Amino acid sequence: MKNKMSLEQMVEYMKSNNSNVPDWLLDINRLNSGAELSRDEMLEYAEFFCSQARSVEALTYLIECEKRFGLAANGEHIFVHGNVIMQIDKGVIETLLQCQIEAPILEKRSADRYISVMQFYLGDRLKREQEGSTWMIDFIDDVLISGSQFLISSEIPPAKEMH
């Protein structure tokens, strides 16, 4: 049987453990009122949600890598492809997600801002739970494999034009 926290306990927990929670989300009176979110609050919540989802995805990936590859001698997480072993951490995976997933969504759906990114993370998590999808793990693997192939190749990609 799971222990359920009261709303007050959840707010106290968030206040003590997470400094980037929007203030309005920590206001018990506001939460109990059932008031609808303004557009700005929805956007702020979506951005907060995405930072949390990104962190969860990064940690999930690190756990998956530990199962597949073990840990480095220094106890850090690694990704292995062929004869390339890369040390990775939560920050590396979070940056990868921001650049490879979130940035293209934000560019394509700029008016929605993080709402579209939030929908993406929720949809991927739902597919993982309902269908056993490994899309996120496979995607991160592919990005890291491309990076490892670049590291061992002698090819230098053409410079991008800066405007």
mmCIF file of C-alpha atoms in Angstrom:
data_model
loop_
_atom_site.group_PDB
_atom_site.id
_atom_site.type_symbol
_atom_site.label_atom_id
_atom_site.label_comp_id
_atom_site.label_asym_id
_atom_site.label_seq_id
_atom_site.Cartn_x
_atom_site.Cartn_y
_atom_site.Cartn_z
ATOM 1 C CA MET A 1 0.000 0.000 0.000
ATOM 2 C CA LYS A 2 1.409 3.379 -1.019
ATOM 3 C CA ASN A 3 1.588 6.266 1.412
ATOM 4 C CA LYS A 4 -0.174 9.312 0.066
ATOM 5 C CA MET A 5 0.993 12.780 0.951
ATOM 6 C CA SER A 6 -1.485 15.512 1.705
ATOM 7 C CA LEU A 7 -1.400 18.639 -0.429
ATOM 8 C CA GLU A 8 0.237 20.491 2.455
ATOM 9 C CA GLN A 9 2.914 17.798 2.795
ATOM 10 C CA MET A 10 3.629 17.910 -0.946
ATOM 11 C CA VAL A 11 4.003 21.693 -0.870
ATOM 12 C CA GLU A 12 6.340 21.531 2.135
ATOM 13 C CA TYR A 13 8.370 18.828 0.412
ATOM 14 C CA MET A 14 8.660 20.907 -2.777
ATOM 15 C CA LYS A 15 9.594 24.030 -0.803
ATOM 16 C CA SER A 16 12.394 22.206 0.973
ATOM 17 C CA ASN A 17 13.703 20.195 -1.980
ATOM 18 C CA ASN A 18 13.200 22.145 -5.169
ATOM 19 C CA SER A 19 14.078 25.800 -5.482
ATOM 20 C CA ASN A 20 12.793 26.217 -9.049
ATOM 21 C CA VAL A 21 9.129 25.432 -8.328
ATOM 22 C CA PRO A 22 6.940 28.379 -9.406
ATOM 23 C CA ASP A 23 5.761 30.352 -6.359
ATOM 24 C CA TRP A 24 2.093 30.083 -7.329
ATOM 25 C CA LEU A 25 2.431 26.284 -7.303
ATOM 26 C CA LEU A 26 3.473 26.456 -3.654
ATOM 27 C CA ASP A 27 0.505 28.591 -2.587
ATOM 28 C CA ILE A 28 -1.870 26.259 -0.701
ATOM 29 C CA ASN A 29 -4.758 28.735 -0.890
ATOM 30 C CA ARG A 30 -4.313 29.080 -4.647
ATOM 31 C CA LEU A 31 -4.186 25.308 -5.095
ATOM 32 C CA ASN A 32 -7.249 24.707 -2.913
ATOM 33 C CA SER A 33 -9.243 27.382 -4.737
ATOM 34 C CA GLY A 34 -9.438 25.343 -7.929
ATOM 35 C CA ALA A 35 -8.780 28.490 -9.948
ATOM 36 C CA GLU A 36 -7.873 27.924 -13.577
ATOM 37 C CA LEU A 37 -4.342 28.631 -14.690
ATOM 38 C CA SER A 38 -3.637 31.744 -16.698
ATOM 39 C CA ARG A 39 -1.775 31.347 -19.999
ATOM 40 C CA ASP A 40 1.414 32.593 -18.327
ATOM 41 C CA GLU A 41 0.991 30.074 -15.499
ATOM 42 C CA MET A 42 0.428 27.243 -17.983
ATOM 43 C CA LEU A 43 3.601 28.202 -19.829
ATOM 44 C CA GLU A 44 5.556 28.481 -16.583
ATOM 45 C CA TYR A 45 4.224 25.120 -15.386
ATOM 46 C CA ALA A 46 5.087 23.469 -18.716
ATOM 47 C CA GLU A 47 8.658 24.762 -18.508
ATOM 48 C CA PHE A 48 8.952 23.547 -14.896
ATOM 49 C CA PHE A 49 7.475 20.159 -15.857
ATOM 50 C CA CYS A 50 9.966 19.815 -18.730
ATOM 51 C CA SER A 51 12.935 20.500 -16.451
ATOM 52 C CA GLN A 52 11.689 17.715 -14.170
ATOM 53 C CA ALA A 53 10.931 15.342 -17.086
ATOM 54 C CA ARG A 54 14.369 16.002 -18.589
ATOM 55 C CA SER A 55 15.974 15.114 -15.274
ATOM 56 C CA VAL A 56 13.918 11.912 -14.973
ATOM 57 C CA GLU A 57 14.776 10.885 -18.551
ATOM 58 C CA ALA A 58 18.480 11.509 -17.944
ATOM 59 C CA LEU A 59 18.474 9.462 -14.742
ATOM 60 C CA THR A 60 16.466 6.690 -16.432
ATOM 61 C CA TYR A 61 19.026 6.591 -19.245
ATOM 62 C CA LEU A 62 21.949 6.433 -16.810
ATOM 63 C CA ILE A 63 20.312 3.500 -15.015
ATOM 64 C CA GLU A 64 19.826 1.757 -18.366
ATOM 65 C CA CYS A 65 23.490 2.340 -19.268
ATOM 66 C CA GLU A 66 24.605 0.955 -15.918
ATOM 67 C CA LYS A 67 22.591 -2.212 -16.601
ATOM 68 C CA ARG A 68 24.090 -2.592 -20.079
ATOM 69 C CA PHE A 69 27.680 -1.406 -19.598
ATOM 70 C CA GLY A 70 28.359 -1.330 -15.863
ATOM 71 C CA LEU A 71 30.232 1.596 -14.364
ATOM 72 C CA ALA A 72 33.682 2.987 -15.075
ATOM 73 C CA ALA A 73 36.506 2.146 -12.662
ATOM 74 C CA ASN A 74 35.914 5.525 -11.004
ATOM 75 C CA GLY A 75 32.238 4.663 -10.410
ATOM 76 C CA GLU A 76 30.895 6.995 -13.087
ATOM 77 C CA HIS A 77 28.379 6.051 -15.783
ATOM 78 C CA ILE A 78 29.593 5.114 -19.243
ATOM 79 C CA PHE A 79 28.254 4.534 -22.734
ATOM 80 C CA VAL A 80 30.057 1.979 -24.877
ATOM 81 C CA HIS A 81 29.970 1.679 -28.650
ATOM 82 C CA GLY A 82 32.537 -0.481 -30.385
ATOM 83 C CA ASN A 83 35.923 0.462 -29.014
ATOM 84 C CA VAL A 84 34.737 3.861 -27.730
ATOM 85 C CA ILE A 85 33.878 4.291 -24.072
ATOM 86 C CA MET A 86 32.381 7.642 -23.123
ATOM 87 C CA GLN A 87 31.887 8.814 -19.578
ATOM 88 C CA ILE A 88 28.438 10.370 -19.298
ATOM 89 C CA ASP A 89 26.495 12.044 -16.538
ATOM 90 C CA LYS A 90 23.085 13.551 -15.908
ATOM 91 C CA GLY A 91 24.163 16.949 -17.242
ATOM 92 C CA VAL A 92 25.405 15.477 -20.529
ATOM 93 C CA ILE A 93 22.133 13.641 -21.135
ATOM 94 C CA GLU A 94 20.028 16.651 -20.128
ATOM 95 C CA THR A 95 21.981 18.848 -22.567
ATOM 96 C CA LEU A 96 21.544 16.229 -25.290
ATOM 97 C CA LEU A 97 17.766 16.233 -24.688
ATOM 98 C CA GLN A 98 17.610 20.023 -24.753
ATOM 99 C CA CYS A 99 19.567 20.273 -28.006
ATOM 100 C CA GLN A 100 18.308 17.235 -29.893
ATOM 101 C CA ILE A 101 14.656 17.050 -28.812
ATOM 102 C CA GLU A 102 13.482 20.194 -27.085
ATOM 103 C CA ALA A 103 15.114 22.811 -29.339
ATOM 104 C CA PRO A 104 13.560 21.449 -32.570
ATOM 105 C CA ILE A 105 10.120 21.244 -30.926
ATOM 106 C CA LEU A 106 10.454 24.782 -29.558
ATOM 107 C CA GLU A 107 11.552 26.027 -32.968
ATOM 108 C CA LYS A 108 8.648 24.365 -34.765
ATOM 109 C CA ARG A 109 5.972 25.258 -32.184
ATOM 110 C CA SER A 110 7.310 28.531 -30.796
ATOM 111 C CA ALA A 111 3.892 29.913 -29.787
ATOM 112 C CA ASP A 112 3.243 26.911 -27.524
ATOM 113 C CA ARG A 113 6.709 27.094 -26.043
ATOM 114 C CA TYR A 114 7.207 24.315 -23.502
ATOM 115 C CA ILE A 115 3.619 23.056 -23.724
ATOM 116 C CA SER A 116 4.554 21.102 -26.871
ATOM 117 C CA VAL A 117 7.711 19.773 -25.229
ATOM 118 C CA MET A 118 5.665 18.713 -22.193
ATOM 119 C CA GLN A 119 3.220 16.888 -24.480
ATOM 120 C CA PHE A 120 6.143 15.123 -26.141
ATOM 121 C CA TYR A 121 7.595 13.917 -22.819
ATOM 122 C CA LEU A 122 4.158 12.813 -21.565
ATOM 123 C CA GLY A 123 3.442 10.971 -24.825
ATOM 124 C CA ASP A 124 6.780 9.181 -24.806
ATOM 125 C CA ARG A 125 6.376 8.138 -21.166
ATOM 126 C CA LEU A 126 2.850 6.858 -21.875
ATOM 127 C CA LYS A 127 4.086 4.768 -24.839
ATOM 128 C CA ARG A 128 6.859 3.372 -22.669
ATOM 129 C CA GLU A 129 4.411 2.351 -19.947
ATOM 130 C CA GLN A 130 1.649 1.038 -22.229
ATOM 131 C CA GLU A 131 3.598 -0.452 -25.114
ATOM 132 C CA GLY A 132 7.086 -0.997 -23.723
ATOM 133 C CA SER A 133 8.501 1.567 -26.142
ATOM 134 C CA THR A 134 12.251 2.094 -25.976
ATOM 135 C CA TRP A 135 12.225 5.099 -28.304
ATOM 136 C CA MET A 136 13.903 7.526 -25.877
ATOM 137 C CA ILE A 137 16.695 5.099 -24.965
ATOM 138 C CA ASP A 138 17.210 4.244 -28.647
ATOM 139 C CA PHE A 139 17.258 7.924 -29.617
ATOM 140 C CA ILE A 140 19.879 8.848 -27.013
ATOM 141 C CA ASP A 141 21.906 5.776 -28.026
ATOM 142 C CA ASP A 142 21.810 6.911 -31.669
ATOM 143 C CA VAL A 143 23.014 10.417 -30.785
ATOM 144 C CA LEU A 144 25.867 9.034 -28.685
ATOM 145 C CA ILE A 145 26.762 6.489 -31.382
ATOM 146 C CA SER A 146 26.928 9.295 -33.957
ATOM 147 C CA GLY A 147 29.156 11.232 -31.575
ATOM 148 C CA SER A 148 31.443 8.261 -31.022
ATOM 149 C CA GLN A 149 31.689 7.650 -34.767
ATOM 150 C CA PHE A 150 32.630 11.290 -35.248
ATOM 151 C CA LEU A 151 35.293 10.998 -32.545
ATOM 152 C CA ILE A 152 36.990 8.036 -34.224
ATOM 153 C CA SER A 153 36.665 9.308 -37.783
ATOM 154 C CA SER A 154 39.179 11.650 -39.310
ATOM 155 C CA GLU A 155 36.492 13.645 -41.057
ATOM 156 C CA ILE A 156 35.928 17.207 -40.010
ATOM 157 C CA PRO A 157 32.387 18.381 -40.696
ATOM 158 C CA PRO A 158 32.014 21.519 -42.790
ATOM 159 C CA ALA A 159 31.742 24.721 -40.790
ATOM 160 C CA LYS A 160 28.239 26.066 -40.358
ATOM 161 C CA GLU A 161 27.613 29.577 -41.573
ATOM 162 C CA MET A 162 26.814 31.991 -38.799
ATOM 163 C CA HIS A 163 24.297 34.686 -39.599
#
